[in-house]
CSV table of C-alpha atoms and ligand atoms in Angstrom, one decimal:
chain,number,residue,atom,x,y,z
A,1480,MET,CA,149.1,53.9,40.5
A,1481,VAL,CA,145.9,52.6,39.0
A,1482,VAL,CA,143.4,55.2,37.7
A,1483,GLN,CA,139.8,54.5,37.0
A,1484,ALA,CA,138.5,56.1,33.8
A,1485,ILE,CA,135.5,56.1,31.5
A,1486,GLN,CA,136.7,55.3,28.0
A,1487,TYR,CA,135.3,54.2,24.6
A,1488,SER,CA,136.9,52.4,21.7
A,1489,ARG,CA,134.3,53.0,18.9
A,1490,PHE,CA,131.7,55.6,18.1
A,1491,GLY,CA,128.2,55.0,19.3
A,1492,ASP,CA,125.6,55.8,22.0
A,1493,GLU,CA,126.3,55.6,25.8
A,1494,GLU,CA,126.6,51.8,25.6
A,1495,VAL,CA,130.1,52.2,24.0
A,1496,LEU,CA,131.3,53.7,27.3
A,1497,ASP,CA,133.2,51.5,29.7
A,1498,LEU,CA,134.8,52.0,33.2
A,1499,VAL,CA,138.4,50.7,33.0
A,1500,ASN,CA,141.5,50.6,35.1
A,1501,ILE,CA,144.5,52.4,33.4
A,1502,LYS,CA,148.0,53.3,34.4
A,1503,SER,CA,148.8,56.9,35.6
A,1504,ASP,CA,150.0,59.1,32.8
A,1505,SER,CA,153.5,60.6,33.2
A,1506,LEU,CA,153.5,64.4,33.7
A,1507,LYS,CA,154.6,66.5,30.7
A,1508,VAL,CA,156.2,70.0,30.9
A,1509,ASN,CA,153.8,72.6,32.2
A,1510,GLN,CA,151.3,70.0,33.5
A,1511,VAL,CA,149.9,69.2,36.9
A,1512,ARG,CA,148.4,66.0,38.2
A,1513,VAL,CA,144.9,66.5,39.6
A,1514,GLU,CA,142.9,64.1,41.9
A,1515,VAL,CA,139.5,64.6,40.4
A,1516,TYR,CA,136.5,65.2,42.8
A,1517,ALA,CA,133.8,66.1,40.3
A,1518,VAL,CA,133.2,66.3,36.5
A,1519,GLY,CA,130.6,68.6,34.8
A,1520,LEU,CA,129.0,67.1,31.7
A,1521,ASN,CA,128.6,68.9,28.3
A,1522,PRO,CA,126.7,68.0,25.1
A,1523,ILE,CA,130.1,68.1,23.3
A,1524,ASP,CA,131.0,64.9,25.3
A,1525,TYR,CA,128.2,62.7,23.8
A,1526,LYS,CA,128.5,64.4,20.4
A,1527,THR,CA,132.2,63.3,20.5
A,1528,PHE,CA,131.7,59.7,21.6
A,1529,GLU,CA,128.8,59.4,19.1
A,1530,GLY,CA,131.0,60.8,16.3
A,1531,ALA,CA,128.4,63.4,15.4
A,1532,LYS,CA,128.5,64.7,11.8
A,1533,PRO,CA,129.0,68.5,12.5
A,1534,LEU,CA,132.1,67.5,14.7
A,1535,ARG,CA,133.5,65.4,11.8
A,1536,PHE,CA,133.0,68.5,9.6
A,1537,LEU,CA,134.9,70.6,12.1
A,1538,SER,CA,137.5,67.9,12.3
A,1539,PHE,CA,138.0,68.2,8.5
A,1540,MET,CA,138.3,72.0,8.8
A,1541,THR,CA,140.9,71.6,11.6
A,1542,LYS,CA,142.9,69.2,9.4
A,1543,LEU,CA,143.0,71.8,6.6
A,1544,ARG,CA,144.5,74.3,9.1
A,1545,LYS,CA,146.8,71.7,10.7
A,1546,PRO,CA,147.9,69.1,8.0
A,1547,SER,CA,149.8,66.9,10.5
A,1548,HIS,CA,146.4,65.7,11.7
A,1549,TRP,CA,145.8,63.9,8.3
A,1550,PHE,CA,148.2,61.2,9.4
A,1551,GLU,CA,146.1,60.3,12.5
A,1552,SER,CA,144.1,57.2,11.8
A,1553,LYS,CA,140.8,56.7,13.6
A,1554,SER,CA,142.2,53.7,15.4
A,1555,SER,CA,145.2,55.7,16.7
A,1556,LEU,CA,142.8,57.9,18.7
A,1557,PHE,CA,141.2,54.9,20.5
A,1558,PRO,CA,140.6,54.1,23.3
A,1559,ARG,CA,139.5,57.7,24.2
A,1560,GLY,CA,138.6,59.3,27.4
A,1561,ILE,CA,135.5,61.4,27.8
A,1562,GLY,CA,134.5,64.6,29.6
A,1563,ARG,CA,136.1,68.0,29.7
A,1564,ASP,CA,135.1,70.0,32.9
A,1565,PHE,CA,136.5,69.0,36.3
A,1566,ALA,CA,137.3,70.2,39.8
A,1567,GLY,CA,139.9,68.6,42.1
A,1568,VAL,CA,143.1,68.9,44.1
A,1569,ILE,CA,146.7,69.1,42.6
A,1570,THR,CA,148.8,66.2,43.8
A,1571,GLU,CA,151.9,66.8,41.7
A,1572,VAL,CA,153.4,69.7,39.8
A,1573,GLY,CA,155.5,69.2,36.6
A,1574,GLU,CA,158.5,71.0,35.3
A,1575,GLY,CA,157.8,74.6,34.2
A,1576,VAL,CA,154.6,75.1,36.2
A,1577,SER,CA,154.7,78.5,37.9
A,1578,ARG,CA,151.2,79.3,39.1
A,1579,PHE,CA,150.2,76.3,41.1
A,1580,ALA,CA,151.4,74.1,44.0
A,1581,VAL,CA,150.5,70.7,45.5
A,1582,GLY,CA,147.3,70.9,47.5
A,1583,ASP,CA,145.7,73.7,45.5
A,1584,LYS,CA,142.0,73.2,44.8
A,1585,VAL,CA,141.4,74.0,41.1
A,1586,PHE,CA,138.8,73.7,38.4
A,1587,GLY,CA,139.2,73.8,34.7
A,1588,THR,CA,138.5,72.2,31.3
A,1589,MET,CA,140.5,70.0,28.9
A,1590,ILE,CA,140.9,72.0,25.8
A,1591,SER,CA,141.2,70.4,22.3
A,1592,ASP,CA,140.9,71.4,18.7
A,1593,PRO,CA,137.2,71.4,17.6
A,1594,GLY,CA,136.0,68.1,16.4
A,1595,LEU,CA,139.2,66.1,16.8
A,1596,GLY,CA,138.8,65.5,20.5
A,1597,THR,CA,141.8,63.9,22.2
A,1598,LYS,CA,142.6,60.7,24.0
A,1599,ARG,CA,142.3,62.6,27.3
A,1600,GLY,CA,139.0,62.7,29.3
A,1601,ALA,CA,138.1,64.3,32.6
A,1602,LEU,CA,135.9,61.3,33.8
A,1603,ALA,CA,138.7,59.7,35.7
A,1604,THR,CA,139.9,59.5,39.3
A,1605,GLU,CA,143.2,61.3,38.2
A,1606,ILE,CA,144.1,63.4,35.2
A,1607,CYS,CA,147.2,65.3,33.9
A,1608,VAL,CA,146.3,68.8,32.6
A,1609,ASN,CA,148.1,71.8,31.4
A,1610,GLU,CA,148.4,74.8,33.8
A,1611,SER,CA,146.7,76.9,31.1
A,1612,GLU,CA,143.6,74.7,31.5
A,1613,ILE,CA,143.0,75.4,35.3
A,1614,VAL,CA,142.5,78.2,37.8
A,1615,LEU,CA,142.0,78.2,41.6
A,1616,LYS,CA,138.6,77.2,42.8
A,1617,PRO,CA,136.7,80.0,44.5
A,1618,GLU,CA,136.6,79.2,48.3
A,1619,MET,CA,132.9,79.7,48.7
A,1620,ILE,CA,131.8,77.0,46.2
A,1621,ASP,CA,132.1,73.2,46.5
A,1622,MET,CA,133.8,70.8,44.0
A,1623,ASN,CA,130.5,69.8,42.4
A,1624,HIS,CA,129.7,73.4,41.5
A,1625,ALA,CA,133.2,74.3,40.5
A,1626,ALA,CA,133.1,71.4,38.0
A,1627,THR,CA,130.3,73.1,36.1
A,1628,MET,CA,132.3,76.2,35.1
A,1629,GLY,CA,135.0,75.3,32.6
A,1630,VAL,CA,133.4,75.1,29.2
A,1631,ALA,CA,130.7,77.6,30.2
A,1632,SER,CA,133.2,80.2,31.2
A,1633,LEU,CA,135.2,80.0,27.9
A,1634,THR,CA,132.0,79.7,25.8
A,1635,VAL,CA,130.2,82.7,27.3
A,1636,GLY,CA,133.4,84.8,27.6
A,1637,GLY,CA,134.3,84.0,24.0
A,1638,ALA,CA,130.8,84.5,22.5
A,1639,PHE,CA,130.2,87.8,24.2
A,1640,ARG,CA,133.6,89.0,23.1
A,1641,LYS,CA,132.9,88.0,19.5
A,1642,ILE,CA,129.5,89.8,19.3
A,1643,GLU,CA,130.9,92.7,21.4
A,1644,LEU,CA,128.2,92.6,24.1
A,1645,ASN,CA,127.9,95.9,26.0
A,1646,SER,CA,125.8,97.5,28.7
A,1647,LYS,CA,123.5,99.3,26.1
A,1648,ASP,CA,122.6,96.0,24.4
A,1649,VAL,CA,119.3,94.2,24.5
A,1650,VAL,CA,120.4,90.7,23.9
A,1651,VAL,CA,118.3,87.6,23.3
A,1652,ILE,CA,119.7,84.3,24.6
A,1653,SER,CA,118.1,80.9,23.8
A,1654,ALA,CA,118.2,78.0,26.2
A,1655,ALA,CA,118.2,77.6,30.0
A,1656,GLY,CA,120.8,74.8,30.0
A,1657,GLY,CA,124.5,74.6,31.1
A,1658,ILE,CA,125.6,77.5,28.9
A,1659,GLY,CA,122.4,79.6,28.6
A,1660,SER,CA,121.9,79.8,32.4
A,1661,ILE,CA,125.4,81.3,32.8
A,1662,ALA,CA,125.1,83.5,29.7
A,1663,VAL,CA,122.0,85.1,30.9
A,1664,GLN,CA,123.5,86.0,34.3
A,1665,TYR,CA,126.8,87.1,32.8
A,1666,ALA,CA,125.0,89.5,30.4
A,1667,VAL,CA,122.8,90.9,33.2
A,1668,ALA,CA,126.0,91.5,35.3
A,1669,LYS,CA,127.5,93.4,32.3
A,1670,GLY,CA,124.4,95.7,32.5
A,1671,ALA,CA,122.7,94.5,29.3
A,1672,THR,CA,118.9,93.9,29.1
A,1673,VAL,CA,118.4,90.2,28.6
A,1674,ILE,CA,115.5,88.3,27.0
A,1675,GLY,CA,115.7,84.6,27.6
A,1676,ILE,CA,114.0,81.9,25.5
A,1677,ALA,CA,113.1,78.5,27.0
A,1678,SER,CA,109.9,76.4,27.5
A,1679,LYS,CA,107.0,77.7,29.6
A,1680,LYS,CA,108.1,75.6,32.6
A,1681,ASN,CA,111.4,77.5,32.8
A,1682,SER,CA,109.9,81.0,32.7
A,1683,ASP,CA,110.2,81.5,36.5
A,1684,TYR,CA,113.7,80.1,36.4
A,1685,LEU,CA,114.7,82.6,33.6
A,1686,LYS,CA,113.2,85.4,35.7
A,1687,SER,CA,115.2,84.3,38.7
A,1688,LEU,CA,118.4,84.6,36.6
A,1689,GLY,CA,117.5,88.2,35.6
A,1690,ALA,CA,116.0,87.7,32.1
A,1691,ILE,CA,112.7,88.7,30.6
A,1692,PRO,CA,111.3,85.2,29.8
A,1693,VAL,CA,109.8,84.3,26.4
A,1694,ALA,CA,108.4,80.8,26.0
A,1695,TYR,CA,109.2,79.0,22.7
A,1696,GLU,CA,105.8,77.4,22.6
A,1697,GLU,CA,104.4,80.8,21.7
A,1698,ASN,CA,104.8,83.0,18.6
A,1699,ILE,CA,108.4,83.7,19.5
A,1700,GLN,CA,109.0,86.6,17.0
A,1701,ASN,CA,106.0,88.6,18.3
A,1702,ALA,CA,106.8,87.8,21.9
A,1703,LEU,CA,110.4,89.0,21.4
A,1704,LEU,CA,109.4,92.2,19.7
A,1705,SER,CA,107.1,93.1,22.5
A,1706,ALA,CA,109.3,91.9,25.4
A,1707,SER,CA,111.4,95.1,25.7
A,1708,ALA,CA,110.7,98.7,25.2
A,1709,LYS,CA,114.2,99.1,23.6
A,1710,PRO,CA,115.0,97.4,20.2
A,1711,ILE,CA,116.9,94.1,20.2
A,1712,THR,CA,120.6,94.6,19.3
A,1713,LYS,CA,122.3,91.2,19.8
A,1714,PHE,CA,121.4,87.5,19.8
A,1715,LEU,CA,123.2,84.5,21.3
A,1716,ASP,CA,121.9,81.2,20.1
A,1717,CYS,CA,122.7,78.3,22.5
A,1718,TYR,CA,120.3,75.8,20.7
A,1719,GLY,CA,120.5,75.6,16.9
A,1720,SER,CA,120.2,77.2,13.5
A,1721,ASP,CA,116.5,78.0,13.5
A,1722,TYR,CA,117.3,80.7,16.1
A,1723,VAL,CA,119.9,82.2,13.8
A,1724,LYS,CA,117.1,82.4,11.2
A,1725,LEU,CA,114.9,84.0,13.8
A,1726,ALA,CA,117.7,86.5,14.7
A,1727,PHE,CA,118.0,87.6,11.0
A,1728,SER,CA,114.2,88.0,10.8
A,1729,LEU,CA,114.4,90.5,13.7
A,1730,GLY,CA,116.6,92.6,11.4
A,1731,LEU,CA,120.0,91.9,13.1
A,1732,LYS,CA,123.2,91.8,11.1
A,1733,GLY,CA,125.4,88.6,11.1
A,1734,THR,CA,128.0,90.3,13.2
A,1735,ALA,CA,125.4,90.8,16.0
A,1736,ILE,CA,124.4,87.2,16.0
A,1737,GLY,CA,126.4,84.5,17.8
A,1738,THR,CA,125.7,80.8,17.7
A,1739,LEU,CA,127.3,77.9,19.6
A,1740,VAL,CA,126.1,75.4,17.0
A,1741,PRO,CA,127.8,75.3,13.6
A,1742,SER,CA,125.9,74.7,10.4
A,1743,PRO,CA,126.3,75.5,6.7
A,1744,TYR,CA,123.4,78.0,7.0
A,1745,VAL,CA,125.3,79.9,9.8
A,1746,MET,CA,128.5,80.0,7.7
A,1747,ILE,CA,126.8,81.1,4.4
A,1748,LYS,CA,124.7,83.8,6.1
A,1749,GLY,CA,127.6,85.3,8.0
A,1750,ALA,CA,126.4,84.7,11.6
A,1751,GLN,CA,129.2,84.1,14.1
A,1752,PHE,CA,130.0,80.5,15.1
A,1753,THR,CA,131.6,81.3,18.4
A,1754,GLY,CA,132.3,79.9,21.9
A,1755,PRO,CA,135.7,78.8,23.4
A,1756,ARG,CA,137.4,79.5,20.0
A,1757,HIS,CA,137.1,83.2,20.9
A,1758,SER,CA,138.0,82.9,24.6
A,1759,THR,CA,141.1,83.7,26.6
A,1760,TYR,CA,142.6,82.1,29.7
A,1761,ASP,CA,141.2,85.0,31.8
A,1762,ASP,CA,137.7,83.9,31.0
A,1763,LEU,CA,138.0,81.1,33.5
A,1764,ASN,CA,138.9,83.5,36.2
A,1765,THR,CA,136.3,86.1,35.2
A,1766,LEU,CA,133.4,83.6,35.8
A,1767,ALA,CA,135.0,82.4,39.1
A,1768,GLU,CA,135.1,86.1,40.2
A,1769,MET,CA,131.5,86.7,39.2
A,1770,VAL,CA,130.5,83.6,41.2
A,1771,SER,CA,132.5,84.7,44.2
A,1772,GLU,CA,130.8,88.2,44.0
A,1773,GLY,CA,127.4,86.6,43.9
A,1774,LYS,CA,126.7,87.9,40.4
A,1775,VAL,CA,126.4,84.4,38.9
A,1776,ARG,CA,124.7,81.5,40.6
A,1777,LEU,CA,125.6,77.9,39.4
A,1778,ASN,CA,122.6,75.6,39.0
A,1779,ILE,CA,123.1,71.9,39.3
A,1780,ASP,CA,120.3,69.8,37.7
A,1781,GLN,CA,121.4,66.4,39.1
A,1782,VAL,CA,124.5,64.8,40.7
A,1783,TYR,CA,125.4,61.2,39.6
A,1784,ASP,CA,127.8,58.5,41.0
A,1785,PHE,CA,131.0,57.6,39.3
A,1786,SER,CA,129.7,54.2,38.2
A,1787,LEU,CA,129.3,53.1,34.6
A,1788,LYS,CA,125.5,52.7,35.0
A,1789,SER,CA,125.2,56.3,36.4
A,1790,VAL,CA,127.4,57.9,33.8
A,1791,ARG,CA,125.5,56.2,31.0
A,1792,GLU,CA,122.3,57.4,32.6
A,1793,ALA,CA,123.6,60.9,33.0
A,1794,TYR,CA,124.4,61.2,29.3
A,1795,ARG,CA,121.2,59.5,28.2
A,1796,SER,CA,119.3,62.2,30.2
A,1797,LEU,CA,121.5,65.1,29.0
A,1798,LYS,CA,120.8,64.1,25.4
A,1799,LEU,CA,117.0,64.7,26.0
A,1800,GLY,CA,117.9,68.4,25.8
A,1801,HIS,CA,116.0,69.7,28.9
A,1802,THR,CA,118.7,70.0,31.5
A,1803,ARG,CA,118.3,73.0,33.7
A,1804,GLY,CA,121.8,74.1,34.5
A,1805,LYS,CA,124.4,71.3,34.6
A,1806,LYS,CA,124.7,67.6,35.3
A,1807,VAL,CA,127.6,66.6,37.5
A,1808,VAL,CA,129.4,63.2,38.2
A,1809,LYS,CA,130.8,63.1,41.7
A,1810,VAL,CA,134.0,61.2,41.2
A,1811,ARG,CA,135.4,61.2,44.8
A,1812,LYS,CA,133.1,60.4,47.6
B,3001,LIG,N1,130.7,76.4,20.1
B,3001,LIG,C1,131.1,75.6,21.1
B,3001,LIG,O1,132.3,75.4,21.2
B,3001,LIG,C2,130.1,75.2,22.2
B,3001,LIG,C3,130.4,75.3,23.5
B,3001,LIG,C4,129.5,74.9,24.4
B,3001,LIG,C5,128.2,74.4,24.0
B,3001,LIG,N2,128.0,74.2,22.7
B,3001,LIG,C6,126.7,73.7,22.2
B,3001,LIG,O2,125.7,74.6,22.6
B,3001,LIG,C7,124.5,73.9,22.9
B,3001,LIG,C8,124.0,74.2,24.3
B,3001,LIG,O3,124.9,73.6,25.3
B,3001,LIG,P1,124.3,73.4,26.8
B,3001,LIG,O4,125.5,72.9,27.5
B,3001,LIG,O5,123.7,74.7,27.3
B,3001,LIG,O6,123.2,72.3,26.5
B,3001,LIG,P2,122.1,71.8,27.5
B,3001,LIG,O7,122.5,72.1,28.9
B,3001,LIG,O8,121.8,70.4,27.1
B,3001,LIG,O9,120.8,72.7,27.1
B,3001,LIG,C9,119.6,72.3,27.6
B,3001,LIG,C10,118.6,73.5,27.5
B,3001,LIG,O10,118.2,73.6,26.2
B,3001,LIG,C11,116.9,74.2,26.3
B,3001,LIG,N3,116.1,73.9,25.1
B,3001,LIG,C12,115.6,72.7,24.6
B,3001,LIG,N4,114.9,72.9,23.5
B,3001,LIG,C13,114.9,74.3,23.2
B,3001,LIG,C14,114.3,75.1,22.2
B,3001,LIG,N5,113.6,74.6,21.2
B,3001,LIG,N6,114.5,76.4,22.3
B,3001,LIG,C15,115.3,77.0,23.3
B,3001,LIG,N7,115.8,76.2,24.3
B,3001,LIG,C16,115.6,74.9,24.2
B,3001,LIG,C17,116.2,73.5,27.4
B,3001,LIG,O11,115.2,74.3,28.0
B,3001,LIG,P3,113.7,73.7,28.1
B,3001,LIG,O12,113.9,72.6,29.1
B,3001,LIG,O13,113.0,74.9,28.7
B,3001,LIG,O14,113.3,73.3,26.7
B,3001,LIG,C18,117.4,73.3,28.4
B,3001,LIG,O15,117.4,74.2,29.4
B,3001,LIG,C19,124.8,72.4,22.6
B,3001,LIG,O16,124.5,72.1,21.3
B,3001,LIG,C20,126.3,72.4,22.8
B,3001,LIG,O17,126.9,71.3,22.1
B,3001,LIG,C21,128.9,74.6,21.7
């Protein structure tokens, strides 16, 4: 069967992306075939197809841990697919699969070593994925919303595990995007007091998620110190290393500061570079349960068609860095 997929064969901006017809993959052990209905976009997607420097650094670190990767040439990894998060219906079950059956509606995320990426990509009409990368879709949400949960569930679950978030914490979370929106609600559901940082225009949005809003256009340090009667105990940065500096300036130890964005400063100062690397498979289910129980609301910023023009436009817009919640590509009409 012919599969339509977004692929690229060299690093660069969205113009390197192409919509191509490819052959169906054959199923490997422990894999299922999924007809894709929707794909949620993440900044890691464009950082990967652009060949961003921090990812090349992570790729180098991964090669130190897994020497077999030294023998991969750049060209052996092209053409590559793009996109990680998806929702769809299982159309075939491979040998060894025990948890899923044909017809199951699922969501998940394609997992790969940091920085290396893989040849696989979720932006396709059909994909083969490992059963450890999917869970059943909650009945009460549609495919578009389900496609927003993969990376976010593993990132938030992993990050809060690493910084040991608990109900007594007062946690600062930067950003109202795909990860920040979920992190805020997740921490509120865990009983923590949450202070959210975003632009002024997102203050009401952050309040609606359960956070005390602080606008980054103001003197953030003063605003943070006066936001809560109780002292700040944890910080999760979903934006970049200036927030890690800010977290240290609030008197927090490196073990109490998590960041999703790696940098030499973060490593040297002993803050925690975290996210999916500290996740477990159950984190996918935990977010699905929270959504089913109404504890977490999934916010879609915009839905795009599965055409080359729309996908390029979606990434161009995501790169501007002001997405509220998630951008989704509707693959199946
Ligand atoms: N470690 C990992 O494995 C991992 C996993 C997931 C994500 N990440 C990384 O984490 C980052 C966030 O991901 P995401 O999906 O949430 O991105 P995103 O959806 O693109 O984030 C957009 C949000 O960032 C906010 N923002 C922009 N400038 C800001 C500033 N100066 N201070 C605070 N917030 C600001 C925007 O709010 P305003 O519109 O109000 O400015 C917007 O809501 C990305 O760099 C991503 O690559 C890493």
